[in-house]
């Protein structure tokens, strides 16, 4: 099926078109660009929720409960769950669906597992495109993206989210300390999951202290909040939904375009970086001197920095012509 | 006291070194299922750390390494118990009556998958599974038909049931009561081992804590009211079949047992009041000596834990009685007759390991419920070992073998590493929640399969000595489609004709008792007597306890 | 992955399709040893594997296959209910207009039922004793070529 037919299907809410388009943007960067451009005007309707946190804190189980709660209120939810690829084989075991078993098959809930594959930049791009596809289908009131770990890719993926939730679990004091400041700063809501554990209260207090003292509360007028949940005991989920809706209302009520512009700028920069990278590497490999330079580096006749400068110079000249 | 004097050991060590110098190096690399490297030969130097009285002892004496009884098979051979069950309650009842007329006194019930998972036969998820792998039980009516005209004070019944044990057990008591037989006159066994379901067999329903609570309900109820009943069979079999090594099987089974014992003591029962009724259930796999060593180590470990950790004083509390079944996954679908030989070796390891009862698999079980002929051969295998081989003439004949004693120690050592790790996590419930045993087993299963694929592990007929002309013929399951129809019709009739008000009242009382965290058995008995269905009772418990879903536990 | 390494393989990744397999266990039996072993073997062969776990109804399996846009559905069944459950899965797939997904089965399936299942859209049946690499190779060779470009 050609891309245009799939896009037509997508706008009609056809599930098979939706899911095949996601595969295409995952697998084929060139077609991905075409798709993203055509659907972009139709995006921006779903509330995009980013959920992140260290491994083992129960993110998937929380997404499971959250989607269930939202679905009961008549909302349609799209979920993108990202799991790591194996660095050895490039394959992946995607286990999030099993943790979300309770909601698989419920009408109005869509789950898609994605592997990180090799490239971090590529992941952020593919994840964002997948979110945009779900958004553009017009079917989903909210799109939840769940990623593992912390770091650059996290921040990049989360930049598309309107509400960012950082999930922690009790007794993770060291992890919180070690958490990249970037990840702490992008969160609008902090969740302490597994609140049935005895150390939970302490973790909540720690977090609240950090939010007070470390200036993390200056987010264009939004005061980040801490919510305790337990996905096994099913507690705190309704409060979390309320907080998300409050944040959504806060965003809607913002008269300033600043936040939207910030997000648009970030998307632009990220896309630009990806494009420049791809373009530059493609050109570099096409360059007649490329193979020769590689050999010279091996023979230590030249270092990679010098080699890169040579290609760059050649590239600049080409662009000027 | 050491086995040998030290100058002798020094001499042996020296001589072994000289002997080894002439041997090719590559002979020294071999490991067993538990990744224990096996030496080319063993000598007195390998067992000199042992103290005969403390570490082995006489049969019937602590720590029971050599056996729990003074006479062992001279006094009484092991029980030859073959597990069976199929179709409707009526068909199984006919089969039982035939077996009883042939002189059997012990019955064994296999339930179908919907029953094992707590679903009624009319639940949509039961489609295609009713009466397929065992008998279908929905209400007390089915249980009444299953045991019709069978005097429950004269026979003992073993029921392979886990999460729904309280319901099936209550139905059994209700049938007995209907026959005018009181609780203290019935005898039998329920598997009732919830923890291994999470670890291996995966027929769980509720989360680990309430599941264990229900196990303890049965133990407590039996201890107080049904003294001839074995309320739990702590099972390593399924753990092994799911891919565990011998050491993992041993460790996880004992850790499960430790959890049940400590939770029952927490309930307020004296350890010596219930521990004598506990028994274990192991697998006999292919590595002959490793299995024998495992059984011997298990007996010693259990006795020491019961005495040292729980302060048991009654000697019977220290006895690790165990049932053994030969390995199902070791059977091959290819060249199936070879399985008779495999089963013989496995059965022999169980006998040399001192088992109390044994089930030998039929050679055709890699692909079907066994045929009559295959079942008979399996039973004859046991009878040949018992009557012709003379291995029963002396107790624990392999004791003192340098290899066996060394390996018994080594397996214990490996198993203790796992048990210590699980103890550090806070016991088996916590370990399961972390996915620890599940992950260890999945790793072992994958490693094993890779070894088979690259021929490091030879399986005759699979990756060596294949019969290239063999066409694998797997016969059709003998499922009668009438079984499901009959069952659904009966369930519908019962649901229409029972006293609804009474059902609701008893289910409501059950719910309240469950919420109050009482022992639920008396309330379940009342509910089943009112013909509440298995599925209805399980639903009440699910509402209170929630359901368990396994997380994806890979490496 | 480090920055340099990432750039080096970036271009090859511009068009990179990995075979995506949904592995599920229909039926009520909990024997998941085989399912988990095959999941890992497929992962180690470079495929992306979604394991949807135990006790999956045909509806849940087809629903998951659609949402994940799986190229292959691998079903493991040992409960004896295959004659009822497997044709329901393939029937639901064709009702949804999905004709290019490879459906393979592992477990104990009587020889008499093989033809029946193949007539009902099951492409391959991997019985006891199948080496992992046979299953991997079969999937590689038989997955729809259009799907993986």
mmCIF file of N, CA, C and O in Angstrom, chain A residues 235-321:
data_model
loop_
_atom_site.group_PDB
_atom_site.id
_atom_site.type_symbol
_atom_site.label_atom_id
_atom_site.label_comp_id
_atom_site.label_asym_id
_atom_site.label_seq_id
_atom_site.Cartn_x
_atom_site.Cartn_y
_atom_site.Cartn_z
ATOM 1 N N UNK A 235 -3.844 2.452 44.321
ATOM 2 C CA UNK A 235 -4.133 3.693 45.025
ATOM 3 C C UNK A 235 -3.360 4.856 44.407
ATOM 4 O O UNK A 235 -2.303 4.675 43.839
ATOM 5 N N UNK A 236 -3.931 6.038 44.542
ATOM 6 C CA UNK A 236 -3.262 7.252 44.084
ATOM 7 C C UNK A 236 -3.441 7.526 42.604
ATOM 8 O O UNK A 236 -3.043 8.584 42.109
ATOM 9 N N UNK A 237 -4.037 6.583 41.877
ATOM 10 C CA UNK A 237 -4.155 6.739 40.422
ATOM 11 C C UNK A 237 -5.123 7.884 40.091
ATOM 12 O O UNK A 237 -4.866 8.687 39.196
ATOM 13 N N UNK A 238 -6.234 7.928 40.850
ATOM 14 C CA UNK A 238 -7.201 9.006 40.571
ATOM 15 C C UNK A 238 -6.592 10.380 40.854
ATOM 16 O O UNK A 238 -6.825 11.334 40.124
ATOM 17 N N UNK A 239 -5.768 10.428 41.900
ATOM 18 C CA UNK A 239 -5.113 11.710 42.203
ATOM 19 C C UNK A 239 -4.167 12.100 41.067
ATOM 20 O O UNK A 239 -4.083 13.273 40.677
ATOM 21 N N UNK A 240 -3.459 11.091 40.538
ATOM 22 C CA UNK A 240 -2.543 11.361 39.438
ATOM 23 C C UNK A 240 -3.296 11.898 38.221
ATOM 24 O O UNK A 240 -2.873 12.880 37.598
ATOM 25 N N UNK A 241 -4.446 11.265 37.928
ATOM 26 C CA UNK A 241 -5.258 11.737 36.801
ATOM 27 C C UNK A 241 -5.655 13.193 37.027
ATOM 28 O O UNK A 241 -5.551 14.036 36.129
ATOM 29 N N UNK A 242 -6.069 13.506 38.260
ATOM 30 C CA UNK A 242 -6.462 14.885 38.580
ATOM 31 C C UNK A 242 -5.305 15.850 38.334
ATOM 32 O O UNK A 242 -5.481 16.911 37.739
ATOM 33 N N UNK A 243 -4.124 15.467 38.798
ATOM 34 C CA UNK A 243 -2.959 16.351 38.632
ATOM 35 C C UNK A 243 -2.625 16.561 37.160
ATOM 36 O O UNK A 243 -2.264 17.662 36.740
ATOM 37 N N UNK A 244 -2.735 15.470 36.382
ATOM 38 C CA UNK A 244 -2.450 15.591 34.946
ATOM 39 C C UNK A 244 -3.450 16.550 34.319
ATOM 40 O O UNK A 244 -3.081 17.426 33.533
ATOM 41 N N UNK A 245 -4.712 16.401 34.705
ATOM 42 C CA UNK A 245 -5.747 17.277 34.135
ATOM 43 C C UNK A 245 -5.539 18.729 34.570
ATOM 44 O O UNK A 245 -5.766 19.652 33.795
ATOM 45 N N UNK A 246 -5.064 18.892 35.796
ATOM 46 C CA UNK A 246 -4.768 20.254 36.256
ATOM 47 C C UNK A 246 -3.659 20.865 35.419
ATOM 48 O O UNK A 246 -3.709 22.035 35.040
ATOM 49 N N UNK A 247 -2.633 20.044 35.149
ATOM 50 C CA UNK A 247 -1.525 20.540 34.351
ATOM 51 C C UNK A 247 -1.977 20.869 32.929
ATOM 52 O O UNK A 247 -1.579 21.879 32.346
ATOM 53 N N UNK A 248 -2.866 20.006 32.424
ATOM 54 C CA UNK A 248 -3.421 20.228 31.091
ATOM 55 C C UNK A 248 -4.190 21.552 31.049
ATOM 56 O O UNK A 248 -4.030 22.344 30.115
ATOM 57 N N UNK A 249 -4.987 21.787 32.092
ATOM 58 C CA UNK A 249 -5.769 23.021 32.168
ATOM 59 C C UNK A 249 -4.841 24.222 32.285
ATOM 60 O O UNK A 249 -5.074 25.284 31.684
ATOM 61 N N UNK A 250 -3.766 24.038 33.065
ATOM 62 C CA UNK A 250 -2.789 25.117 33.231
ATOM 63 C C UNK A 250 -2.198 25.500 31.882
ATOM 64 O O UNK A 250 -2.081 26.678 31.546
ATOM 65 N N UNK A 251 -1.831 24.464 31.086
ATOM 66 C CA UNK A 251 -1.239 24.725 29.778
ATOM 67 C C UNK A 251 -2.237 25.428 28.859
ATOM 68 O O UNK A 251 -1.904 26.388 28.159
ATOM 69 N N UNK A 252 -3.485 24.963 28.917
ATOM 70 C CA UNK A 252 -4.516 25.542 28.059
ATOM 71 C C UNK A 252 -4.771 26.999 28.422
ATOM 72 O O UNK A 252 -5.036 27.837 27.553
ATOM 73 N N UNK A 253 -4.651 27.289 29.714
ATOM 74 C CA UNK A 253 -4.940 28.639 30.184
ATOM 75 C C UNK A 253 -3.781 29.603 29.983
ATOM 76 O O UNK A 253 -3.893 30.804 30.258
ATOM 77 N N UNK A 254 -2.654 29.089 29.507
ATOM 78 C CA UNK A 254 -1.497 29.964 29.364
ATOM 79 C C UNK A 254 -1.691 30.916 28.196
ATOM 80 O O UNK A 254 -1.897 30.500 27.068
ATOM 81 N N UNK A 255 -1.620 32.189 28.498
ATOM 82 C CA UNK A 255 -1.800 33.157 27.425
ATOM 83 C C UNK A 255 -0.508 33.299 26.634
ATOM 84 O O UNK A 255 -0.522 33.488 25.434
ATOM 85 N N UNK A 256 0.593 33.149 27.340
ATOM 86 C CA UNK A 256 1.887 33.294 26.675
ATOM 87 C C UNK A 256 2.138 32.147 25.711
ATOM 88 O O UNK A 256 1.827 30.990 25.979
ATOM 89 N N UNK A 257 2.698 32.464 24.598
ATOM 90 C CA UNK A 257 3.028 31.450 23.604
ATOM 91 C C UNK A 257 4.408 30.858 23.868
ATOM 92 O O UNK A 257 4.880 30.008 23.141
ATOM 93 N N UNK A 258 5.022 31.368 24.954
ATOM 94 C CA UNK A 258 6.419 31.037 25.208
ATOM 95 C C UNK A 258 6.679 29.528 25.240
ATOM 96 O O UNK A 258 7.608 29.038 24.588
ATOM 97 N N UNK A 259 5.818 28.816 25.975
ATOM 98 C CA UNK A 259 6.042 27.389 26.149
ATOM 99 C C UNK A 259 5.937 26.650 24.816
ATOM 100 O O UNK A 259 6.744 25.777 24.503
ATOM 101 N N UNK A 260 4.912 27.035 24.052
ATOM 102 C CA UNK A 260 4.708 26.390 22.754
ATOM 103 C C UNK A 260 5.885 26.660 21.850
ATOM 104 O O UNK A 260 6.354 25.797 21.119
ATOM 105 N N UNK A 261 6.355 27.898 21.915
ATOM 106 C CA UNK A 261 7.490 28.261 21.066
ATOM 107 C C UNK A 261 8.732 27.485 21.461
ATOM 108 O O UNK A 261 9.509 27.054 20.623
ATOM 109 N N UNK A 262 8.885 27.330 22.766
ATOM 110 C CA UNK A 262 10.053 26.595 23.248
ATOM 111 C C UNK A 262 10.034 25.165 22.717
ATOM 112 O O UNK A 262 11.044 24.640 22.254
ATOM 113 N N UNK A 263 8.850 24.576 22.761
ATOM 114 C CA UNK A 263 8.732 23.202 22.286
ATOM 115 C C UNK A 263 8.976 23.126 20.784
ATOM 116 O O UNK A 263 9.692 22.247 20.303
ATOM 117 N N UNK A 264 8.406 24.089 20.054
ATOM 118 C CA UNK A 264 8.579 24.099 18.599
ATOM 119 C C UNK A 264 10.056 24.275 18.247
ATOM 120 O O UNK A 264 10.576 23.613 17.355
ATOM 121 N N UNK A 265 10.717 25.140 18.997
ATOM 122 C CA UNK A 265 12.135 25.386 18.735
ATOM 123 C C UNK A 265 12.948 24.110 18.956
ATOM 124 O O UNK A 265 13.841 23.778 18.170
ATOM 125 N N UNK A 266 12.620 23.418 20.004
ATOM 126 C CA UNK A 266 13.353 22.198 20.305
ATOM 127 C C UNK A 266 13.151 21.159 19.213
ATOM 128 O O UNK A 266 14.081 20.473 18.808
ATOM 129 N N UNK A 267 11.908 21.056 18.744
ATOM 130 C CA UNK A 267 11.614 20.124 17.663
ATOM 131 C C UNK A 267 12.399 20.501 16.423
ATOM 132 O O UNK A 267 12.957 19.633 15.744
ATOM 133 N N UNK A 268 12.442 21.801 16.154
ATOM 134 C CA UNK A 268 13.159 22.275 14.971
ATOM 135 C C UNK A 268 14.645 21.927 15.070
ATOM 136 O O UNK A 268 15.232 21.387 14.142
ATOM 137 N N UNK A 269 15.216 22.232 16.225
ATOM 138 C CA UNK A 269 16.657 21.987 16.399
ATOM 139 C C UNK A 269 16.961 20.492 16.266
ATOM 140 O O UNK A 269 17.883 20.103 15.558
ATOM 141 N N UNK A 270 16.159 19.689 16.922
ATOM 142 C CA UNK A 270 16.395 18.242 16.862
ATOM 143 C C UNK A 270 16.310 17.719 15.437
ATOM 144 O O UNK A 270 17.136 16.921 14.998
ATOM 145 N N UNK A 271 15.301 18.188 14.729
ATOM 146 C CA UNK A 271 15.132 17.736 13.353
ATOM 147 C C UNK A 271 16.309 18.203 12.507
ATOM 148 O O UNK A 271 16.834 17.468 11.672
ATOM 149 N N UNK A 272 16.707 19.426 12.770
ATOM 150 C CA UNK A 272 17.839 19.999 12.040
ATOM 151 C C UNK A 272 19.101 19.170 12.261
ATOM 152 O O UNK A 272 19.804 18.812 11.315
ATOM 153 N N UNK A 273 19.350 18.848 13.532
ATOM 154 C CA UNK A 273 20.553 18.060 13.849
ATOM 155 C C UNK A 273 20.513 16.724 13.113
ATOM 156 O O UNK A 273 21.478 16.333 12.459
ATOM 157 N N UNK A 274 19.381 16.072 13.195
ATOM 158 C CA UNK A 274 19.263 14.766 12.525
ATOM 159 C C UNK A 274 19.514 14.906 11.028
ATOM 160 O O UNK A 274 20.232 14.124 10.423
ATOM 161 N N UNK A 275 18.897 15.962 10.451
ATOM 162 C CA UNK A 275 19.043 16.135 9.004
ATOM 163 C C UNK A 275 20.482 16.445 8.621
ATOM 164 O O UNK A 275 21.008 15.909 7.643
ATOM 165 N N UNK A 276 21.091 17.324 9.393
ATOM 166 C CA UNK A 276 22.480 17.678 9.091
ATOM 167 C C UNK A 276 23.370 16.448 9.209
ATOM 168 O O UNK A 276 24.185 16.162 8.331
ATOM 169 N N UNK A 277 23.160 15.711 10.262
ATOM 170 C CA UNK A 277 23.945 14.493 10.472
ATOM 171 C C UNK A 277 23.818 13.551 9.290
ATOM 172 O O UNK A 277 24.812 13.112 8.713
ATOM 173 N N UNK A 278 22.569 13.276 8.934
ATOM 174 C CA UNK A 278 22.327 12.327 7.848
ATOM 175 C C UNK A 278 22.934 12.819 6.548
ATOM 176 O O UNK A 278 23.610 12.080 5.844
ATOM 177 N N UNK A 279 22.651 14.083 6.271
ATOM 178 C CA UNK A 279 23.127 14.695 5.040
ATOM 179 C C UNK A 279 24.653 14.652 4.997
ATOM 180 O O UNK A 279 25.263 14.246 4.010
ATOM 181 N N UNK A 280 25.253 15.059 6.084
ATOM 182 C CA UNK A 280 26.721 15.172 6.146
ATOM 183 C C UNK A 280 27.360 13.797 5.977
ATOM 184 O O UNK A 280 28.324 13.641 5.217
ATOM 185 N N UNK A 281 26.811 12.811 6.648
ATOM 186 C CA UNK A 281 27.425 11.486 6.568
ATOM 187 C C UNK A 281 27.248 10.909 5.170
ATOM 188 O O UNK A 281 28.156 10.304 4.608
ATOM 189 N N UNK A 282 26.065 11.161 4.609
ATOM 190 C CA UNK A 282 25.807 10.665 3.253
ATOM 191 C C UNK A 282 26.833 11.280 2.293
ATOM 192 O O UNK A 282 27.496 10.565 1.539
ATOM 193 N N UNK A 283 26.987 12.592 2.387
ATOM 194 C CA UNK A 283 27.925 13.300 1.508
ATOM 195 C C UNK A 283 29.357 12.814 1.753
ATOM 196 O O UNK A 283 30.125 12.614 0.814
ATOM 197 N N UNK A 284 29.685 12.666 3.006
ATOM 198 C CA UNK A 284 31.039 12.240 3.350
ATOM 199 C C UNK A 284 31.375 10.912 2.688
ATOM 200 O O UNK A 284 32.443 10.743 2.089
ATOM 201 N N UNK A 285 30.424 10.002 2.770
ATOM 202 C CA UNK A 285 30.690 8.675 2.216
ATOM 203 C C UNK A 285 30.741 8.701 0.690
ATOM 204 O O UNK A 285 31.366 7.848 0.071
ATOM 205 N N UNK A 286 30.054 9.686 0.109
ATOM 206 C CA UNK A 286 30.088 9.820 -1.354
ATOM 207 C C UNK A 286 31.391 10.457 -1.820
ATOM 208 O O UNK A 286 31.768 10.345 -2.987
ATOM 209 N N UNK A 287 32.052 11.146 -0.920
ATOM 210 C CA UNK A 287 33.265 11.880 -1.284
ATOM 211 C C UNK A 287 34.345 10.928 -1.784
ATOM 212 O O UNK A 287 34.558 9.860 -1.224
ATOM 213 N N UNK A 288 35.029 11.321 -2.864
ATOM 214 C CA UNK A 288 36.058 10.450 -3.433
ATOM 215 C C UNK A 288 37.221 10.195 -2.459
ATOM 216 O O UNK A 288 37.901 9.178 -2.576
ATOM 217 N N UNK A 289 37.438 11.112 -1.533
ATOM 218 C CA UNK A 289 38.590 10.945 -0.640
ATOM 219 C C UNK A 289 38.259 10.121 0.604
ATOM 220 O O UNK A 289 39.148 9.777 1.380
ATOM 221 N N UNK A 290 36.989 9.803 0.785
ATOM 222 C CA UNK A 290 36.546 9.146 2.029
ATOM 223 C C UNK A 290 37.328 7.868 2.346
ATOM 224 O O UNK A 290 37.939 7.739 3.409
ATOM 225 N N UNK A 291 37.339 6.952 1.389
ATOM 226 C CA UNK A 291 38.004 5.668 1.632
ATOM 227 C C UNK A 291 39.501 5.843 1.869
ATOM 228 O O UNK A 291 40.088 5.171 2.710
ATOM 229 N N UNK A 292 40.038 6.750 1.116
ATOM 230 C CA UNK A 292 41.467 7.044 1.244
ATOM 231 C C UNK A 292 41.784 7.557 2.645
ATOM 232 O O UNK A 292 42.751 7.131 3.288
ATOM 233 N N UNK A 293 40.931 8.456 3.131
ATOM 234 C CA UNK A 293 41.133 9.021 4.475
ATOM 235 C C UNK A 293 41.031 7.926 5.550
ATOM 236 O O UNK A 293 41.828 7.894 6.492
ATOM 237 N N UNK A 294 40.091 7.038 5.379
ATOM 238 C CA UNK A 294 39.928 5.949 6.352
ATOM 239 C C UNK A 294 41.226 5.151 6.426
ATOM 240 O O UNK A 294 41.752 4.868 7.506
ATOM 241 N N UNK A 295 41.772 4.828 5.251
ATOM 242 C CA UNK A 295 43.031 4.065 5.209
ATOM 243 C C UNK A 295 44.141 4.816 5.925
ATOM 244 O O UNK A 295 44.911 4.247 6.692
ATOM 245 N N UNK A 296 44.219 6.108 5.654
ATOM 246 C CA UNK A 296 45.282 6.920 6.255
ATOM 247 C C UNK A 296 45.174 6.963 7.778
ATOM 248 O O UNK A 296 46.182 6.986 8.478
ATOM 249 N N UNK A 297 43.932 6.986 8.249
ATOM 250 C CA UNK A 297 43.748 6.993 9.710
ATOM 251 C C UNK A 297 44.270 5.680 10.290
ATOM 252 O O UNK A 297 44.961 5.664 11.301
ATOM 253 N N UNK A 298 43.953 4.586 9.603
ATOM 254 C CA UNK A 298 44.422 3.271 10.057
ATOM 255 C C UNK A 298 45.951 3.258 10.107
ATOM 256 O O UNK A 298 46.562 2.783 11.059
ATOM 257 N N UNK A 299 46.531 3.815 9.079
ATOM 258 C CA UNK A 299 48.009 3.817 9.015
ATOM 259 C C UNK A 299 48.632 4.890 9.905
ATOM 260 O O UNK A 299 49.858 5.072 9.910
ATOM 261 N N UNK A 300 47.800 5.629 10.596
ATOM 262 C CA UNK A 300 48.242 6.715 11.494
ATOM 263 C C UNK A 300 48.954 7.839 10.743
ATOM 264 O O UNK A 300 49.765 8.566 11.325
ATOM 265 N N UNK A 301 48.666 7.972 9.483
ATOM 266 C CA UNK A 301 49.262 9.067 8.729
ATOM 267 C C UNK A 301 48.492 10.355 8.959
ATOM 268 O O UNK A 301 48.949 11.442 8.628
ATOM 269 N N UNK A 302 47.331 10.196 9.469
ATOM 270 C CA UNK A 302 46.474 11.359 9.696
ATOM 271 C C UNK A 302 45.589 11.017 10.889
ATOM 272 O O UNK A 302 45.334 9.836 11.161
ATOM 273 N N UNK A 303 45.128 12.042 11.625
ATOM 274 C CA UNK A 303 44.212 11.712 12.715
ATOM 275 C C UNK A 303 42.776 12.021 12.284
ATOM 276 O O UNK A 303 42.551 12.754 11.313
ATOM 277 N N UNK A 304 41.792 11.455 12.964
ATOM 278 C CA UNK A 304 40.395 11.612 12.539
ATOM 279 C C UNK A 304 39.942 13.077 12.482
ATOM 280 O O UNK A 304 39.096 13.429 11.658
ATOM 281 N N UNK A 305 40.537 13.906 13.340
ATOM 282 C CA UNK A 305 40.116 15.317 13.347
ATOM 283 C C UNK A 305 40.511 15.998 12.045
ATOM 284 O O UNK A 305 39.732 16.716 11.425
ATOM 285 N N UNK A 306 41.776 15.733 11.651
ATOM 286 C CA UNK A 306 42.244 16.308 10.386
ATOM 287 C C UNK A 306 41.380 15.803 9.230
ATOM 288 O O UNK A 306 40.971 16.580 8.364
ATOM 289 N N UNK A 307 41.122 14.506 9.235
ATOM 290 C CA UNK A 307 40.334 13.897 8.165
ATOM 291 C C UNK A 307 38.948 14.533 8.091
ATOM 292 O O UNK A 307 38.454 14.862 7.012
ATOM 293 N N UNK A 308 38.349 14.728 9.252
ATOM 294 C CA UNK A 308 37.009 15.327 9.296
ATOM 295 C C UNK A 308 37.043 16.743 8.730
ATOM 296 O O UNK A 308 36.139 17.154 7.988
ATOM 297 N N UNK A 309 38.094 17.486 9.080
ATOM 298 C CA UNK A 309 38.220 18.859 8.571
ATOM 299 C C UNK A 309 38.286 18.870 7.037
ATOM 300 O O UNK A 309 37.686 19.736 6.387
ATOM 301 N N UNK A 310 39.035 17.910 6.490
ATOM 302 C CA UNK A 310 39.170 17.847 5.035
ATOM 303 C C UNK A 310 37.804 17.652 4.383
ATOM 304 O O UNK A 310 37.428 18.384 3.462
ATOM 305 N N UNK A 311 37.043 16.681 4.917
ATOM 306 C CA UNK A 311 35.715 16.411 4.341
ATOM 307 C C UNK A 311 34.784 17.605 4.528
ATOM 308 O O UNK A 311 34.052 17.993 3.627
ATOM 309 N N UNK A 312 34.879 18.190 5.705
ATOM 310 C CA UNK A 312 34.007 19.334 6.015
ATOM 311 C C UNK A 312 34.268 20.491 5.046
ATOM 312 O O UNK A 312 33.339 21.116 4.524
ATOM 313 N N UNK A 313 35.558 20.763 4.821
ATOM 314 C CA UNK A 313 35.933 21.855 3.918
ATOM 315 C C UNK A 313 35.348 21.603 2.533
ATOM 316 O O UNK A 313 34.736 22.476 1.928
ATOM 317 N N UNK A 314 35.529 20.371 2.086
ATOM 318 C CA UNK A 314 35.041 19.988 0.767
ATOM 319 C C UNK A 314 33.522 20.178 0.702
ATOM 320 O O UNK A 314 32.977 20.689 -0.257
ATOM 321 N N UNK A 315 32.858 19.793 1.795
ATOM 322 C CA UNK A 315 31.410 19.881 1.872
ATOM 323 C C UNK A 315 30.938 21.332 1.814
ATOM 324 O O UNK A 315 29.990 21.672 1.123
ATOM 325 N N UNK A 316 31.629 22.184 2.566
ATOM 326 C CA UNK A 316 31.278 23.606 2.593
ATOM 327 C C UNK A 316 31.396 24.209 1.201
ATOM 328 O O UNK A 316 30.540 24.985 0.781
ATOM 329 N N UNK A 317 32.469 23.826 0.515
ATOM 330 C CA UNK A 317 32.665 24.367 -0.829
ATOM 331 C C UNK A 317 31.534 23.933 -1.750
ATOM 332 O O UNK A 317 30.973 24.730 -2.490
ATOM 333 N N UNK A 318 31.188 22.648 -1.647
ATOM 334 C CA UNK A 318 30.099 22.118 -2.458
ATOM 335 C C UNK A 318 28.806 22.881 -2.197
ATOM 336 O O UNK A 318 28.091 23.258 -3.117
ATOM 337 N N UNK A 319 28.522 23.135 -0.903
ATOM 338 C CA UNK A 319 27.273 23.823 -0.546
ATOM 339 C C UNK A 319 27.246 25.235 -1.112
ATOM 340 O O UNK A 319 26.187 25.749 -1.472
ATOM 341 N N UNK A 320 28.435 25.885 -1.150
ATOM 342 C CA UNK A 320 28.468 27.276 -1.599
ATOM 343 C C UNK A 320 28.184 27.387 -3.099
ATOM 344 O O UNK A 320 27.642 28.367 -3.544
ATOM 345 N N UNK A 321 28.568 26.338 -3.828
ATOM 346 C CA UNK A 321 28.440 26.440 -5.286
ATOM 347 C C UNK A 321 26.995 26.470 -5.758
ATOM 348 O O UNK A 321 26.171 25.764 -5.530
#
